[in-house]
PDB file of C-alpha atoms in Angstrom:
ATOM      1  CA  UNK A 140      -4.631  22.504  -5.557  1.00 57.00           C
ATOM      2  CA  UNK A 141      -2.544  19.945  -3.670  1.00 59.00           C
ATOM      3  CA  UNK A 142      -4.398  18.157  -0.904  1.00 72.00           C
ATOM      4  CA  UNK A 143      -2.259  18.083   2.184  1.00 83.00           C
ATOM      5  CA  UNK A 144      -2.227  15.660   5.049  1.00 84.00           C
ATOM      6  CA  UNK A 145      -3.631  16.918   8.356  1.00 86.00           C
ATOM      7  CA  UNK A 146      -1.042  19.093  10.089  1.00 84.00           C
ATOM      8  CA  UNK A 147       1.005  18.026  13.091  1.00 85.00           C
ATOM      9  CA  UNK A 148      -1.198  19.969  15.502  1.00 88.00           C
ATOM     10  CA  UNK A 149      -4.257  17.933  14.433  1.00 88.00           C
ATOM     11  CA  UNK A 150      -2.288  14.675  14.605  1.00 87.00           C
ATOM     12  CA  UNK A 151      -0.963  15.500  18.089  1.00 87.00           C
ATOM     13  CA  UNK A 152      -4.440  16.436  19.376  1.00 89.00           C
ATOM     14  CA  UNK A 153      -5.913  13.250  17.846  1.00 88.00           C
ATOM     15  CA  UNK A 154      -3.157  11.223  19.505  1.00 86.00           C
ATOM     16  CA  UNK A 155      -4.232  12.791  22.798  1.00 85.00           C
ATOM     17  CA  UNK A 156      -7.825  11.643  22.169  1.00 85.00           C
ATOM     18  CA  UNK A 157      -9.486  14.947  21.198  1.00 88.00           C
ATOM     19  CA  UNK A 158     -12.637  13.865  19.335  1.00 89.00           C
ATOM     20  CA  UNK A 159     -12.818  16.825  16.903  1.00 91.00           C
ATOM     21  CA  UNK A 160      -9.174  16.284  15.932  1.00 90.00           C
ATOM     22  CA  UNK A 161      -9.705  12.551  15.438  1.00 89.00           C
ATOM     23  CA  UNK A 162     -12.630  13.331  13.114  1.00 90.00           C
ATOM     24  CA  UNK A 163     -10.554  15.920  11.257  1.00 91.00           C
ATOM     25  CA  UNK A 164      -7.600  13.528  11.000  1.00 90.00           C
ATOM     26  CA  UNK A 165      -9.678  10.710   9.529  1.00 91.00           C
ATOM     27  CA  UNK A 166     -11.566  12.920   7.070  1.00 91.00           C
ATOM     28  CA  UNK A 167      -8.323  14.682   6.055  1.00 90.00           C
ATOM     29  CA  UNK A 168      -6.512  11.384   5.545  1.00 91.00           C
ATOM     30  CA  UNK A 169      -9.323   9.720   3.592  1.00 91.00           C
ATOM     31  CA  UNK A 170      -8.476  11.094   0.078  1.00 92.00           C
ATOM     32  CA  UNK A 171      -4.837  10.077   0.436  1.00 90.00           C
ATOM     33  CA  UNK A 172      -5.701   6.633   1.777  1.00 92.00           C
ATOM     34  CA  UNK A 173      -8.117   6.028  -1.113  1.00 91.00           C
ATOM     35  CA  UNK A 174      -5.485   7.115  -3.638  1.00 89.00           C
ATOM     36  CA  UNK A 175      -2.931   4.726  -2.093  1.00 87.00           C
ATOM     37  CA  UNK A 176      -5.466   1.892  -2.122  1.00 89.00           C
ATOM     38  CA  UNK A 177      -6.513   2.433  -5.727  1.00 87.00           C
ATOM     39  CA  UNK A 178      -2.890   2.475  -6.838  1.00 84.00           C
ATOM     40  CA  UNK A 179      -1.919  -0.685  -4.923  1.00 83.00           C
ATOM     41  CA  UNK A 180      -4.921  -3.019  -4.784  1.00 81.00           C
ATOM     42  CA  UNK A 181      -5.841  -5.508  -7.465  1.00 75.00           C
ATOM     43  CA  UNK A 182      -9.480  -4.414  -7.843  1.00 80.00           C
ATOM     44  CA  UNK A 183     -11.571  -1.324  -7.034  1.00 84.00           C
ATOM     45  CA  UNK A 184     -13.554  -3.404  -4.527  1.00 86.00           C
ATOM     46  CA  UNK A 185     -10.355  -4.450  -2.746  1.00 84.00           C
ATOM     47  CA  UNK A 186      -9.214  -0.820  -2.780  1.00 87.00           C
ATOM     48  CA  UNK A 187     -12.422   0.378  -1.108  1.00 90.00           C
ATOM     49  CA  UNK A 188     -12.185  -2.386   1.512  1.00 89.00           C
ATOM     50  CA  UNK A 189      -8.504  -1.656   2.140  1.00 89.00           C
ATOM     51  CA  UNK A 190      -9.108   2.101   2.455  1.00 91.00           C
ATOM     52  CA  UNK A 191     -11.942   1.568   4.908  1.00 91.00           C
ATOM     53  CA  UNK A 192      -9.925  -0.882   6.989  1.00 91.00           C
ATOM     54  CA  UNK A 193      -6.903   1.446   6.987  1.00 90.00           C
ATOM     55  CA  UNK A 194      -9.016   4.303   8.349  1.00 91.00           C
ATOM     56  CA  UNK A 195     -10.380   2.006  11.062  1.00 90.00           C
ATOM     57  CA  UNK A 196      -6.805   1.065  11.996  1.00 89.00           C
ATOM     58  CA  UNK A 197      -5.879   4.764  12.037  1.00 88.00           C
ATOM     59  CA  UNK A 198      -8.764   5.446  14.411  1.00 88.00           C
ATOM     60  CA  UNK A 199      -7.856   2.565  16.707  1.00 87.00           C
ATOM     61  CA  UNK A 200      -4.091   3.074  16.754  1.00 87.00           C
ATOM     62  CA  UNK A 201      -3.505   6.829  16.384  1.00 86.00           C
ATOM     63  CA  UNK A 202      -2.169   6.858  19.940  1.00 82.00           C
ATOM     64  CA  UNK A 203       0.751   4.638  18.883  1.00 82.00           C
ATOM     65  CA  UNK A 204       2.028   7.028  16.195  1.00 77.00           C
ATOM     66  CA  UNK A 205       5.255   8.473  17.606  1.00 70.00           C
ATOM     67  CA  UNK A 206       6.083  11.224  15.099  1.00 66.00           C
ATOM     68  CA  UNK A 207       3.293  13.317  13.635  1.00 65.00           C
ATOM     69  CA  UNK A 208       5.337  13.776  10.455  1.00 68.00           C
ATOM     70  CA  UNK A 209       5.319  10.015   9.866  1.00 78.00           C
ATOM     71  CA  UNK A 210       1.552   9.859   9.235  1.00 83.00           C
ATOM     72  CA  UNK A 211       1.795   9.534   5.433  1.00 83.00           C
ATOM     73  CA  UNK A 212       4.351   6.713   5.474  1.00 83.00           C
ATOM     74  CA  UNK A 213       2.492   4.959   8.298  1.00 85.00           C
ATOM     75  CA  UNK A 214      -0.771   5.090   6.368  1.00 88.00           C
ATOM     76  CA  UNK A 215       0.937   3.942   3.167  1.00 87.00           C
ATOM     77  CA  UNK A 216       2.227   0.850   5.006  1.00 86.00           C
ATOM     78  CA  UNK A 217      -1.222   0.151   6.465  1.00 88.00           C
ATOM     79  CA  UNK A 218      -2.888   0.466   3.042  1.00 89.00           C
ATOM     80  CA  UNK A 219      -0.204  -1.666   1.399  1.00 87.00           C
ATOM     81  CA  UNK A 220      -0.677  -4.353   4.043  1.00 86.00           C
ATOM     82  CA  UNK A 221      -4.446  -4.245   3.629  1.00 87.00           C
ATOM     83  CA  UNK A 222      -4.154  -4.549  -0.165  1.00 85.00           C
ATOM     84  CA  UNK A 223      -1.880  -7.553   0.286  1.00 83.00           C
ATOM     85  CA  UNK A 224      -4.339  -9.062   2.770  1.00 83.00           C
ATOM     86  CA  UNK A 225      -7.179  -8.556   0.285  1.00 80.00           C
ATOM     87  CA  UNK A 226      -5.094 -10.232  -2.431  1.00 79.00           C
ATOM     88  CA  UNK A 227      -4.373 -13.214  -0.154  1.00 77.00           C
ATOM     89  CA  UNK A 228      -8.072 -13.538   0.651  1.00 77.00           C
ATOM     90  CA  UNK A 229      -8.916 -13.466  -3.060  1.00 72.00           C
ATOM     91  CA  UNK A 230      -6.322 -16.189  -3.787  1.00 70.00           C
ATOM     92  CA  UNK A 231      -7.604 -18.321  -0.911  1.00 69.00           C
ATOM     93  CA  UNK A 232     -11.186 -18.030  -2.150  1.00 66.00           C
ATOM     94  CA  UNK A 233     -10.113 -19.083  -5.645  1.00 64.00           C
ATOM     95  CA  UNK A 234      -8.085 -21.992  -4.291  1.00 64.00           C
ATOM     96  CA  UNK A 235     -10.756 -22.974  -1.736  1.00 63.00           C
ATOM     97  CA  UNK A 236      -8.451 -22.573   1.256  1.00 60.00           C
ATOM     98  CA  UNK A 237     -10.285 -21.612   4.468  1.00 60.00           C
ATOM     99  CA  UNK A 238      -8.994 -18.481   6.231  1.00 56.00           C
ATOM    100  CA  UNK A 239      -8.193 -20.446   9.395  1.00 57.00           C
ATOM    101  CA  UNK A 240      -5.884 -22.848   7.527  1.00 53.00           C
ATOM    102  CA  UNK A 241      -2.792 -20.672   7.796  1.00 50.00           C
ATOM    103  CA  UNK A 242      -1.091 -20.333  11.169  1.00 49.00           C
ATOM    104  CA  UNK A 243      -0.078 -16.891  12.407  1.00 56.00           C
ATOM    105  CA  UNK A 244       3.668 -17.554  12.053  1.00 54.00           C
ATOM    106  CA  UNK A 245       3.170 -18.578   8.450  1.00 58.00           C
ATOM    107  CA  UNK A 246       0.903 -15.572   7.917  1.00 62.00           C
ATOM    108  CA  UNK A 247       3.616 -13.250   9.226  1.00 60.00           C
ATOM    109  CA  UNK A 248       6.238 -14.824   6.959  1.00 65.00           C
ATOM    110  CA  UNK A 249       3.927 -14.430   3.961  1.00 63.00           C
ATOM    111  CA  UNK A 250       3.202 -10.841   4.966  1.00 62.00           C
ATOM    112  CA  UNK A 251       6.917  -9.997   5.101  1.00 65.00           C
ATOM    113  CA  UNK A 252       7.565 -11.764   1.813  1.00 69.00           C
ATOM    114  CA  UNK A 253       4.699  -9.938   0.081  1.00 69.00           C
ATOM    115  CA  UNK A 254       5.846  -6.558   1.444  1.00 66.00           C
ATOM    116  CA  UNK A 255       9.251  -7.333  -0.042  1.00 70.00           C
ATOM    117  CA  UNK A 256       7.554  -8.167  -3.359  1.00 75.00           C
ATOM    118  CA  UNK A 257       5.783  -4.776  -3.399  1.00 72.00           C
ATOM    119  CA  UNK A 258       9.018  -2.951  -2.622  1.00 73.00           C
ATOM    120  CA  UNK A 259      10.862  -4.982  -5.256  1.00 77.00           C
ATOM    121  CA  UNK A 260       8.132  -4.317  -7.838  1.00 81.00           C
ATOM    122  CA  UNK A 261       8.403  -0.575  -7.249  1.00 80.00           C
ATOM    123  CA  UNK A 262      12.206  -0.701  -7.224  1.00 80.00           C
ATOM    124  CA  UNK A 263      12.195  -2.624 -10.527  1.00 85.00           C
ATOM    125  CA  UNK A 264      10.308   0.137 -12.327  1.00 88.00           C
ATOM    126  CA  UNK A 265      12.248   2.314 -14.756  1.00 90.00           C
ATOM    127  CA  UNK A 266      13.393   5.468 -12.967  1.00 86.00           C
ATOM    128  CA  UNK A 267      10.960   7.816 -14.727  1.00 89.00           C
ATOM    129  CA  UNK A 268       7.982   5.599 -13.846  1.00 90.00           C
ATOM    130  CA  UNK A 269       9.170   5.051 -10.265  1.00 85.00           C
ATOM    131  CA  UNK A 270       9.558   8.814  -9.670  1.00 85.00           C
ATOM    132  CA  UNK A 271       6.054   9.540 -10.986  1.00 89.00           C
ATOM    133  CA  UNK A 272       4.496   6.715  -8.943  1.00 83.00           C
ATOM    134  CA  UNK A 273       6.190   7.767  -5.710  1.00 77.00           C
ATOM    135  CA  UNK A 274       5.461  11.473  -6.160  1.00 79.00           C
ATOM    136  CA  UNK A 275       1.826  10.904  -7.106  1.00 82.00           C
ATOM    137  CA  UNK A 276       0.763   7.927  -4.992  1.00 75.00           C
ATOM    138  CA  UNK A 277       3.113   7.983  -2.022  1.00 68.00           C
ATOM    139  CA  UNK A 278       3.848  11.659  -1.543  1.00 67.00           C
ATOM    140  CA  UNK A 279       0.365  12.724  -2.676  1.00 72.00           C
ATOM    141  CA  UNK A 280       1.322  15.443  -5.141  1.00 78.00           C
ATOM    142  CA  UNK A 281      -1.324  16.415  -7.674  1.00 84.00           C
ATOM    143  CA  UNK A 282      -0.887  15.209 -11.234  1.00 88.00           C
ATOM    144  CA  UNK A 283      -0.258  18.752 -12.435  1.00 90.00           C
ATOM    145  CA  UNK A 284       2.423  19.312  -9.768  1.00 88.00           C
ATOM    146  CA  UNK A 285       4.185  16.029 -10.588  1.00 88.00           C
ATOM    147  CA  UNK A 286       4.169  16.932 -14.281  1.00 92.00           C
ATOM    148  CA  UNK A 287       5.555  20.412 -13.557  1.00 90.00           C
ATOM    149  CA  UNK A 288       8.247  19.164 -11.161  1.00 87.00           C
ATOM    150  CA  UNK A 289       9.430  16.560 -13.670  1.00 90.00           C
ATOM    151  CA  UNK A 290       9.121  18.847 -16.698  1.00 93.00           C
ATOM    152  CA  UNK A 291       6.480  16.669 -18.362  1.00 94.00           C
ATOM    153  CA  UNK A 292       3.162  17.312 -20.005  1.00 95.00           C
ATOM    154  CA  UNK A 293       0.181  16.143 -17.975  1.00 93.00           C
ATOM    155  CA  UNK A 294      -0.513  13.484 -20.614  1.00 95.00           C
ATOM    156  CA  UNK A 295       3.059  12.145 -20.384  1.00 94.00           C
ATOM    157  CA  UNK A 296       2.878  12.081 -16.586  1.00 94.00           C
ATOM    158  CA  UNK A 297      -0.449  10.202 -16.685  1.00 93.00           C
ATOM    159  CA  UNK A 298       0.957   7.717 -19.189  1.00 94.00           C
ATOM    160  CA  UNK A 299       4.009   6.991 -17.023  1.00 93.00           C
ATOM    161  CA  UNK A 300       1.846   6.705 -13.911  1.00 91.00           C
ATOM    162  CA  UNK A 301      -0.525   4.292 -15.646  1.00 92.00           C
ATOM    163  CA  UNK A 302       2.382   2.146 -16.874  1.00 93.00           C
ATOM    164  CA  UNK A 303       3.978   2.171 -13.407  1.00 91.00           C
ATOM    165  CA  UNK A 304       0.754   1.154 -11.641  1.00 87.00           C
ATOM    166  CA  UNK A 305       0.073  -1.553 -14.216  1.00 90.00           C
ATOM    167  CA  UNK A 306       3.616  -2.924 -13.913  1.00 90.00           C
ATOM    168  CA  UNK A 307       3.446  -3.075 -10.105  1.00 84.00           C
ATOM    169  CA  UNK A 308       0.006  -4.663 -10.194  1.00 83.00           C
ATOM    170  CA  UNK A 309       1.100  -7.211 -12.830  1.00 84.00           C
ATOM    171  CA  UNK A 310       4.232  -8.017 -10.864  1.00 82.00           C
ATOM    172  CA  UNK A 311       2.116  -8.741  -7.790  1.00 76.00           C
ATOM    173  CA  UNK A 312      -0.344 -10.886  -9.730  1.00 75.00           C
ATOM    174  CA  UNK A 313       2.289 -12.910 -11.633  1.00 67.00           C
ATOM    175  CA  UNK A 314       2.713 -16.494 -10.434  1.00 54.00           C
ATOM    176  CA  UNK A 315       5.573 -17.048  -8.048  1.00 50.00           C
ATOM    177  CA  UNK A 316       8.676 -18.246  -9.863  1.00 44.00           C
ATOM    178  CA  UNK A 317      10.385 -21.418  -8.743  1.00 36.00           C
ATOM    179  CA  UNK A 318      13.589 -20.594  -6.937  1.00 39.00           C
ATOM    180  CA  UNK A 319      16.762 -22.512  -6.161  1.00 35.00           C
ATOM    181  CA  UNK A 320      15.245 -24.301  -3.167  1.00 36.00           C
ATOM    182  CA  UNK A 321      13.101 -26.334  -5.537  1.00 38.00           C
ATOM    183  CA  UNK A 322      15.933 -27.375  -7.842  1.00 36.00           C
ATOM    184  CA  UNK A 323      17.039 -31.019  -8.101  1.00 39.00           C
ATOM    185  CA  UNK A 324      19.422 -31.997  -5.353  1.00 41.00           C
ATOM    186  CA  UNK A 325      18.227 -29.392  -2.887  1.00 40.00           C
ATOM    187  CA  UNK A 326      16.481 -30.406   0.292  1.00 43.00           C
ATOM    188  CA  UNK A 327      13.838 -27.829   1.270  1.00 40.00           C
ATOM    189  CA  UNK A 328      13.459 -29.425   4.695  1.00 42.00           C
ATOM    190  CA  UNK A 329      17.141 -28.897   5.493  1.00 42.00           C
ATOM    191  CA  UNK A 330      17.796 -32.656   5.882  1.00 40.00           C
ATOM    192  CA  UNK A 331      20.914 -34.323   4.456  1.00 37.00           C
TER     193      UNK A 331
END
């Protein structure tokens, strides 16, 4: 059976502050949020932290959601951002950089750059892996449904999904490549 996101009626009532609907919205979103987190975060611990934080953000900001139908994509962005934040924290801990060392403008630039990296990593996947990843982890279809819709065996679908998740995760963990701004003769400060 395919788990569905809470319906628009529940989302609208939660947006209006109805306590029972807020509870229903959070509990109904939880399985999807966890699935997103486990597919995007570097470790299971980061995934659990990201899922929990995403649900807290949902609770705090449900009133800002304009279209009830946008809940899944909104939550995916929140989870993705939380996974990236967890990854940054992990890197800082390894490098010994205190959390307060990065100014908010720099943090925002890094956040945008990392979001672009996630999108690029997904876009770089072979088409068959990208379709499986999006259907399973973004759209929330069950494994059986994804396999049926794509005309695959469940084993083949799982294999493609595993390869897609591993490729995205590896892409995000790979060291940053030097780009043209660091080549001889370039001036990264913009001076001549």
